[in-house]
């Protein structure tokens, strides 16, 4: 486990997302309306859709390929489908808005 | 920089603050704003007070603008401050506690007061109104120590108060001076049904009773009636009506009658003093519903922002309410009078009732009870004043008369279907899976079945079969399907939503979801893009498009492919290109190692397999407009070569096509739409399977509409034949705008025409004045569009979203 400095809050639009690659894993970072940033593996368990490109409703992202719904907090796929993706702990420095992800 | 002017708003309620929100959008830095509120709370949704009383929500849930909102918008807010007087000479507002606020413009939005019956004893402890949070709090505390409550007035507010008091565990009697309840909103039959329902919930009623006096030592003990009878009670809630609050007008020399008098632009008789909301009287009417107040707010905001606006012309209102869980609706003149005829169906088993009132072949009023799904369409019909002759039964029964009397017929086919046959092709759901869901997983409604199996959850084409199977397996157990809205987040349909957005002038997706009470406040991937479209369609010049509520393709202006790469289609007007453009496209394709270049079905070049981060770079080098091959907008105008080279061509199809593509590119629509122009009836551009196809004949142009070559081929219907190119543009503009204004989001023209009927479309476009009006509206929508590729190329803030974040650093 290591903690990485990924970027700063202003890199991500509110209700938007950005990606970052750490070795083999592509991570999608989402900045929610409440200011929090959540990180998950950028791969839908269904057909590998890029979740970073999906629409975010609350804490759920809709996969752009077939509308599977993945909860950004738990990484669990919502009913009626099932599956899960990896989630990563995030931290935001309240001073300078730096985003840290633990991998 | 100019010094901002001072704007003071008196009244921190829904109408006034709503107008300020609107103003901030139109002219963000024009005013320095101060708001005075008499209550200690930020702006909250007064309509939802009954839900607070009913215990299903808390105060914090009904706050519309929280404290932060005031801060973020640099608004000075004084709560707990009533205003004593406006000194219109010195242009200063003076509060009860002596705060003085100078103004350049002042807006009075002090709302209304509950009317208290002037009977002896009305000032006793335990006699209250139901108007604000404080009243709610008094009811909460009364319920803790006392048992019996009386509510005077069986209008909406009274019944809501009564329901809330029942929830708090009190015995509630409702007193009403009329023989039946809610007589202003319901006819006698619906009123009776409502009363029965409320009685089963535990409410007691005393009707045709007039209150005479209230007795008790200190606190209320008994309510006496004029007929000599009396009722023992510990709490009396008076809900007999509201009166515009004109106190400030009285003390400040502003003209008032029942309410503060305003003109169509919300001006009072004193310069720089405006008023709006429940405290005003406009053309003799004081409104108490939220929609008219929002309409007034929109006019006032525009005037204060210096934006040109038509005046407020009054509102036609309908009432759609939920009373103790029962939906009721009424509109227009719903009580029969001489010269009108009524039709009604009453179903005491299902608890529904519907009445329509017709006069001179037109619908003039309607009442619905239990099921109000048809309310919006009935109200639209009343407002339009259209003739409904021949369609009366259809309106009453809510079914097209063609379908009446036809039997199902499909039952035996479904019965004989093998278990492994796929019913829903999109999601691969078999008949067996449906059976399993119904028999073993307890799905008894179409909605449950859809949620559980995903059957009919994508294109919806199999809905009839799924419903048939539901009945086949569940038989009598089929539950009453919850009314289906545009998605699972709401029970409202497209027309209801559009009408509410329009009448309340809701301005953001979030606001729509809140005000229309979405059961999932975050929305979903279906309703968010729909609302984004409807808002943009209704308010092309004011609405700020929300890219977060658009699909990937429309956010990145390219088509996402299954491997996460994108495809790029530059605009090639009419499919007519030049060697120079071809060389440019070819060299860009080579430079970025595009793995596949293909001609599309619409005569364009598609560069596939492009990495997201390369998109802006490619656009920059292409220097061509976006071909919009990805959006719910105009895709392509396909053309044949026409009379330019072809020996059969009768007209210049290419020029016509290019003209159309240039005119309508970037136009948002409910769904994608494709056009084509053929130069002769041989129709090489395949114009008769397009959303709109133009076919040249000798000396004229035929306009065909509603075609589709997709899942199910639908040939176009001929809309009209015209002589000139200008007429082609006029009809096309009008047709597209009519589709934009009436189509459901994601509904292609082929389905739309089947739904609304070709005759309806023809009728809407038949008069030139109507066509020109539609054309003007489509021009307005087009005038605010810009090329998205160029916009992104030139803007680093937008461009960053195409790149991954630079890189992780270990800490």
mmCIF file of C-alpha atoms in Angstrom, chain B residues 507-744:
data_model
loop_
_atom_site.group_PDB
_atom_site.id
_atom_site.type_symbol
_atom_site.label_atom_id
_atom_site.label_comp_id
_atom_site.label_asym_id
_atom_site.label_seq_id
_atom_site.Cartn_x
_atom_site.Cartn_y
_atom_site.Cartn_z
ATOM 1 C CA UNK B 507 -34.134 26.702 -14.624
ATOM 2 C CA UNK B 508 -31.854 23.832 -13.730
ATOM 3 C CA UNK B 509 -32.068 20.041 -13.816
ATOM 4 C CA UNK B 510 -31.622 19.943 -10.067
ATOM 5 C CA UNK B 511 -34.374 22.436 -9.485
ATOM 6 C CA UNK B 512 -36.804 20.404 -11.592
ATOM 7 C CA UNK B 513 -35.974 17.257 -9.658
ATOM 8 C CA UNK B 514 -36.505 19.049 -6.352
ATOM 9 C CA UNK B 515 -39.601 21.050 -7.095
ATOM 10 C CA UNK B 516 -41.326 18.173 -8.889
ATOM 11 C CA UNK B 517 -40.456 15.915 -6.003
ATOM 12 C CA UNK B 518 -38.325 13.273 -7.720
ATOM 13 C CA UNK B 519 -38.220 10.156 -5.554
ATOM 14 C CA UNK B 520 -34.538 9.849 -6.437
ATOM 15 C CA UNK B 521 -33.141 13.327 -5.973
ATOM 16 C CA UNK B 522 -29.956 12.602 -7.929
ATOM 17 C CA UNK B 523 -31.830 11.503 -11.029
ATOM 18 C CA UNK B 524 -30.541 8.856 -13.407
ATOM 19 C CA UNK B 525 -29.001 8.517 -16.839
ATOM 20 C CA UNK B 526 -32.450 8.732 -18.354
ATOM 21 C CA UNK B 527 -34.144 11.692 -16.688
ATOM 22 C CA UNK B 528 -31.110 13.960 -16.413
ATOM 23 C CA UNK B 529 -30.447 14.158 -20.163
ATOM 24 C CA UNK B 530 -34.204 14.419 -20.794
ATOM 25 C CA UNK B 531 -34.556 17.365 -18.444
ATOM 26 C CA UNK B 532 -31.446 18.972 -19.864
ATOM 27 C CA UNK B 533 -33.039 18.765 -23.291
ATOM 28 C CA UNK B 534 -36.471 20.045 -22.234
ATOM 29 C CA UNK B 535 -34.958 23.006 -20.377
ATOM 30 C CA UNK B 536 -32.820 23.964 -23.364
ATOM 31 C CA UNK B 537 -35.768 23.588 -25.698
ATOM 32 C CA UNK B 538 -38.031 25.752 -23.532
ATOM 33 C CA UNK B 539 -35.518 28.466 -22.658
ATOM 34 C CA UNK B 540 -32.942 28.503 -25.474
ATOM 35 C CA UNK B 541 -31.514 31.857 -24.506
ATOM 36 C CA UNK B 542 -31.442 31.561 -20.749
ATOM 37 C CA UNK B 543 -30.783 27.945 -19.946
ATOM 38 C CA UNK B 544 -27.166 27.010 -19.303
ATOM 39 C CA UNK B 545 -26.584 23.561 -20.800
ATOM 40 C CA UNK B 546 -25.299 21.038 -18.236
ATOM 41 C CA UNK B 547 -22.663 18.883 -19.761
ATOM 42 C CA UNK B 548 -22.726 16.579 -16.721
ATOM 43 C CA UNK B 549 -26.251 15.672 -17.726
ATOM 44 C CA UNK B 550 -25.242 14.588 -21.200
ATOM 45 C CA UNK B 551 -23.956 11.248 -22.381
ATOM 46 C CA UNK B 552 -20.277 10.607 -22.976
ATOM 47 C CA UNK B 553 -20.628 11.156 -26.733
ATOM 48 C CA UNK B 554 -22.175 14.541 -26.291
ATOM 49 C CA UNK B 555 -19.682 15.548 -23.633
ATOM 50 C CA UNK B 556 -16.623 14.617 -25.672
ATOM 51 C CA UNK B 557 -18.184 15.401 -29.045
ATOM 52 C CA UNK B 558 -17.164 12.081 -30.520
ATOM 53 C CA UNK B 559 -18.596 8.555 -30.546
ATOM 54 C CA UNK B 560 -17.239 6.279 -27.849
ATOM 55 C CA UNK B 561 -16.411 2.826 -29.218
ATOM 56 C CA UNK B 562 -16.466 -0.435 -27.326
ATOM 57 C CA UNK B 563 -12.705 -0.294 -26.601
ATOM 58 C CA UNK B 564 -12.902 3.221 -25.152
ATOM 59 C CA UNK B 565 -11.493 4.920 -28.240
ATOM 60 C CA UNK B 566 -13.522 7.468 -30.169
ATOM 61 C CA UNK B 567 -14.437 8.189 -33.749
ATOM 62 C CA UNK B 568 -14.195 11.537 -35.466
ATOM 63 C CA UNK B 569 -16.532 12.688 -38.232
ATOM 64 C CA UNK B 570 -15.896 16.156 -39.651
ATOM 65 C CA UNK B 571 -18.851 18.054 -41.127
ATOM 66 C CA UNK B 572 -19.040 17.651 -44.912
ATOM 67 C CA UNK B 573 -22.095 19.680 -45.886
ATOM 68 C CA UNK B 574 -24.446 17.730 -48.132
ATOM 69 C CA UNK B 575 -21.774 15.089 -48.582
ATOM 70 C CA UNK B 576 -20.039 17.396 -51.053
ATOM 71 C CA UNK B 577 -16.299 17.788 -50.483
ATOM 72 C CA UNK B 578 -13.206 19.186 -52.148
ATOM 73 C CA UNK B 579 -9.786 17.732 -52.955
ATOM 74 C CA UNK B 580 -8.229 20.119 -50.423
ATOM 75 C CA UNK B 581 -10.474 18.884 -47.603
ATOM 76 C CA UNK B 582 -9.855 15.277 -48.564
ATOM 77 C CA UNK B 583 -6.087 15.815 -48.455
ATOM 78 C CA UNK B 584 -6.421 17.472 -45.054
ATOM 79 C CA UNK B 585 -8.502 14.632 -43.646
ATOM 80 C CA UNK B 586 -6.109 12.062 -45.101
ATOM 81 C CA UNK B 587 -3.026 13.708 -43.652
ATOM 82 C CA UNK B 588 -4.609 14.084 -40.210
ATOM 83 C CA UNK B 589 -5.593 10.410 -40.333
ATOM 84 C CA UNK B 590 -2.024 9.467 -41.153
ATOM 85 C CA UNK B 591 -0.456 11.738 -38.598
ATOM 86 C CA UNK B 592 -2.553 10.301 -35.762
ATOM 87 C CA UNK B 593 -2.289 6.697 -36.948
ATOM 88 C CA UNK B 594 -6.035 6.336 -37.329
ATOM 89 C CA UNK B 595 -6.552 2.586 -37.709
ATOM 90 C CA UNK B 596 -9.757 2.754 -39.770
ATOM 91 C CA UNK B 597 -11.197 5.282 -42.202
ATOM 92 C CA UNK B 598 -14.684 4.526 -43.430
ATOM 93 C CA UNK B 599 -17.503 6.174 -45.342
ATOM 94 C CA UNK B 600 -20.626 6.300 -43.204
ATOM 95 C CA UNK B 601 -24.144 5.532 -44.316
ATOM 96 C CA UNK B 602 -24.720 9.272 -44.417
ATOM 97 C CA UNK B 603 -21.972 10.099 -46.933
ATOM 98 C CA UNK B 604 -19.356 11.218 -44.411
ATOM 99 C CA UNK B 605 -15.821 10.118 -43.550
ATOM 100 C CA UNK B 606 -15.419 8.470 -40.189
ATOM 101 C CA UNK B 607 -12.003 8.186 -38.555
ATOM 102 C CA UNK B 608 -12.177 5.343 -36.035
ATOM 103 C CA UNK B 609 -9.962 4.283 -33.158
ATOM 104 C CA UNK B 610 -8.888 7.735 -31.970
ATOM 105 C CA UNK B 611 -7.516 8.081 -28.449
ATOM 106 C CA UNK B 612 -9.417 10.520 -26.301
ATOM 107 C CA UNK B 613 -6.394 12.709 -25.682
ATOM 108 C CA UNK B 614 -5.851 13.038 -29.444
ATOM 109 C CA UNK B 615 -9.344 14.364 -30.119
ATOM 110 C CA UNK B 616 -8.696 18.101 -29.554
ATOM 111 C CA UNK B 617 -5.375 17.894 -31.405
ATOM 112 C CA UNK B 618 -7.075 16.340 -34.428
ATOM 113 C CA UNK B 619 -9.863 18.882 -34.405
ATOM 114 C CA UNK B 620 -7.296 21.642 -34.254
ATOM 115 C CA UNK B 621 -5.530 20.342 -37.349
ATOM 116 C CA UNK B 622 -8.705 19.531 -39.233
ATOM 117 C CA UNK B 623 -10.070 23.035 -38.788
ATOM 118 C CA UNK B 624 -13.460 21.703 -39.839
ATOM 119 C CA UNK B 625 -16.786 21.920 -38.042
ATOM 120 C CA UNK B 626 -17.972 18.991 -35.953
ATOM 121 C CA UNK B 627 -20.060 16.550 -37.964
ATOM 122 C CA UNK B 628 -22.150 15.891 -34.824
ATOM 123 C CA UNK B 629 -22.192 12.184 -35.637
ATOM 124 C CA UNK B 630 -22.655 11.543 -31.932
ATOM 125 C CA UNK B 631 -25.498 13.717 -30.683
ATOM 126 C CA UNK B 632 -29.221 14.071 -30.458
ATOM 127 C CA UNK B 633 -29.128 16.640 -33.199
ATOM 128 C CA UNK B 634 -28.914 16.921 -36.986
ATOM 129 C CA UNK B 635 -26.623 14.177 -38.228
ATOM 130 C CA UNK B 636 -26.334 14.475 -41.968
ATOM 131 C CA UNK B 637 -28.145 15.762 -44.989
ATOM 132 C CA UNK B 638 -27.586 13.159 -47.648
ATOM 133 C CA UNK B 639 -27.913 14.326 -51.226
ATOM 134 C CA UNK B 640 -27.782 12.982 -54.741
ATOM 135 C CA UNK B 641 -26.013 14.939 -57.419
ATOM 136 C CA UNK B 642 -29.263 16.458 -58.721
ATOM 137 C CA UNK B 643 -29.539 18.408 -61.952
ATOM 138 C CA UNK B 644 -25.969 19.662 -61.695
ATOM 139 C CA UNK B 645 -24.662 16.594 -63.490
ATOM 140 C CA UNK B 646 -27.411 13.963 -63.574
ATOM 141 C CA UNK B 647 -29.497 13.758 -66.743
ATOM 142 C CA UNK B 648 -32.613 12.855 -64.736
ATOM 143 C CA UNK B 649 -32.184 15.537 -62.086
ATOM 144 C CA UNK B 650 -34.940 18.110 -61.950
ATOM 145 C CA UNK B 651 -33.579 20.421 -59.254
ATOM 146 C CA UNK B 652 -30.290 21.259 -57.533
ATOM 147 C CA UNK B 653 -30.389 18.683 -54.764
ATOM 148 C CA UNK B 654 -26.831 19.323 -53.593
ATOM 149 C CA UNK B 655 -27.330 23.032 -53.087
ATOM 150 C CA UNK B 656 -30.633 22.429 -51.313
ATOM 151 C CA UNK B 657 -29.004 19.830 -49.058
ATOM 152 C CA UNK B 658 -26.045 22.055 -48.228
ATOM 153 C CA UNK B 659 -28.385 24.921 -47.447
ATOM 154 C CA UNK B 660 -30.382 22.724 -45.082
ATOM 155 C CA UNK B 661 -27.329 21.313 -43.373
ATOM 156 C CA UNK B 662 -25.879 24.772 -42.825
ATOM 157 C CA UNK B 663 -29.202 25.993 -41.492
ATOM 158 C CA UNK B 664 -29.901 23.215 -38.996
ATOM 159 C CA UNK B 665 -26.479 21.920 -37.901
ATOM 160 C CA UNK B 666 -25.981 21.856 -34.104
ATOM 161 C CA UNK B 667 -29.731 21.966 -33.406
ATOM 162 C CA UNK B 668 -30.556 19.952 -30.288
ATOM 163 C CA UNK B 669 -33.553 17.674 -30.700
ATOM 164 C CA UNK B 670 -35.299 14.937 -28.731
ATOM 165 C CA UNK B 671 -33.300 12.391 -30.744
ATOM 166 C CA UNK B 672 -30.899 12.364 -33.659
ATOM 167 C CA UNK B 673 -32.437 13.272 -36.982
ATOM 168 C CA UNK B 674 -31.298 12.678 -40.512
ATOM 169 C CA UNK B 675 -32.278 14.535 -43.633
ATOM 170 C CA UNK B 676 -31.842 13.879 -47.334
ATOM 171 C CA UNK B 677 -32.532 15.618 -50.616
ATOM 172 C CA UNK B 678 -33.083 13.745 -53.861
ATOM 173 C CA UNK B 679 -33.068 15.518 -57.198
ATOM 174 C CA UNK B 680 -35.736 13.381 -58.833
ATOM 175 C CA UNK B 681 -38.325 10.741 -57.926
ATOM 176 C CA UNK B 682 -35.760 7.953 -58.484
ATOM 177 C CA UNK B 683 -34.666 9.104 -55.052
ATOM 178 C CA UNK B 684 -31.001 8.054 -54.986
ATOM 179 C CA UNK B 685 -30.505 9.845 -51.660
ATOM 180 C CA UNK B 686 -33.094 7.511 -50.093
ATOM 181 C CA UNK B 687 -34.981 10.516 -48.803
ATOM 182 C CA UNK B 688 -38.180 8.619 -48.032
ATOM 183 C CA UNK B 689 -36.705 6.732 -45.087
ATOM 184 C CA UNK B 690 -35.317 9.830 -43.360
ATOM 185 C CA UNK B 691 -36.674 11.923 -40.511
ATOM 186 C CA UNK B 692 -37.324 14.458 -43.227
ATOM 187 C CA UNK B 693 -36.649 13.867 -46.890
ATOM 188 C CA UNK B 694 -37.037 16.269 -49.771
ATOM 189 C CA UNK B 695 -37.677 14.851 -53.229
ATOM 190 C CA UNK B 696 -37.556 17.145 -56.227
ATOM 191 C CA UNK B 697 -40.135 16.725 -58.932
ATOM 192 C CA UNK B 698 -40.354 18.861 -62.027
ATOM 193 C CA UNK B 699 -41.089 22.384 -60.788
ATOM 194 C CA UNK B 700 -41.724 21.466 -57.152
ATOM 195 C CA UNK B 701 -40.386 19.808 -54.012
ATOM 196 C CA UNK B 702 -42.091 17.053 -52.064
ATOM 197 C CA UNK B 703 -41.484 17.012 -48.318
ATOM 198 C CA UNK B 704 -41.639 13.562 -46.731
ATOM 199 C CA UNK B 705 -41.508 13.009 -42.982
ATOM 200 C CA UNK B 706 -41.217 10.429 -40.221
ATOM 201 C CA UNK B 707 -39.113 7.844 -42.037
ATOM 202 C CA UNK B 708 -36.620 5.525 -40.420
ATOM 203 C CA UNK B 709 -34.365 2.777 -41.711
ATOM 204 C CA UNK B 710 -33.404 1.501 -38.264
ATOM 205 C CA UNK B 711 -34.695 -1.406 -36.212
ATOM 206 C CA UNK B 712 -38.006 -1.311 -38.010
ATOM 207 C CA UNK B 713 -38.207 0.326 -41.412
ATOM 208 C CA UNK B 714 -40.809 3.021 -41.661
ATOM 209 C CA UNK B 715 -41.323 4.770 -44.962
ATOM 210 C CA UNK B 716 -42.024 8.486 -44.813
ATOM 211 C CA UNK B 717 -45.439 10.068 -45.109
ATOM 212 C CA UNK B 718 -45.841 12.871 -47.596
ATOM 213 C CA UNK B 719 -46.276 16.087 -45.611
ATOM 214 C CA UNK B 720 -46.732 18.544 -48.448
ATOM 215 C CA UNK B 721 -45.521 19.641 -51.869
ATOM 216 C CA UNK B 722 -44.136 23.149 -52.307
ATOM 217 C CA UNK B 723 -42.823 25.280 -55.146
ATOM 218 C CA UNK B 724 -39.790 27.176 -53.890
ATOM 219 C CA UNK B 725 -36.618 26.596 -51.891
ATOM 220 C CA UNK B 726 -37.793 29.193 -49.358
ATOM 221 C CA UNK B 727 -40.918 27.167 -48.768
ATOM 222 C CA UNK B 728 -38.818 24.012 -48.276
ATOM 223 C CA UNK B 729 -36.891 25.866 -45.565
ATOM 224 C CA UNK B 730 -40.050 27.213 -43.989
ATOM 225 C CA UNK B 731 -41.750 23.835 -43.797
ATOM 226 C CA UNK B 732 -38.598 22.080 -42.618
ATOM 227 C CA UNK B 733 -38.017 24.676 -39.900
ATOM 228 C CA UNK B 734 -41.597 24.422 -38.719
ATOM 229 C CA UNK B 735 -41.606 20.631 -38.779
ATOM 230 C CA UNK B 736 -38.350 20.330 -36.856
ATOM 231 C CA UNK B 737 -39.425 22.851 -34.249
ATOM 232 C CA UNK B 738 -42.804 21.185 -33.789
ATOM 233 C CA UNK B 739 -40.978 17.912 -33.226
ATOM 234 C CA UNK B 740 -38.596 19.604 -30.788
ATOM 235 C CA UNK B 741 -41.521 21.049 -28.815
ATOM 236 C CA UNK B 742 -43.683 17.936 -28.659
ATOM 237 C CA UNK B 743 -41.324 14.972 -28.927
ATOM 238 C CA UNK B 744 -40.294 12.905 -25.937
#
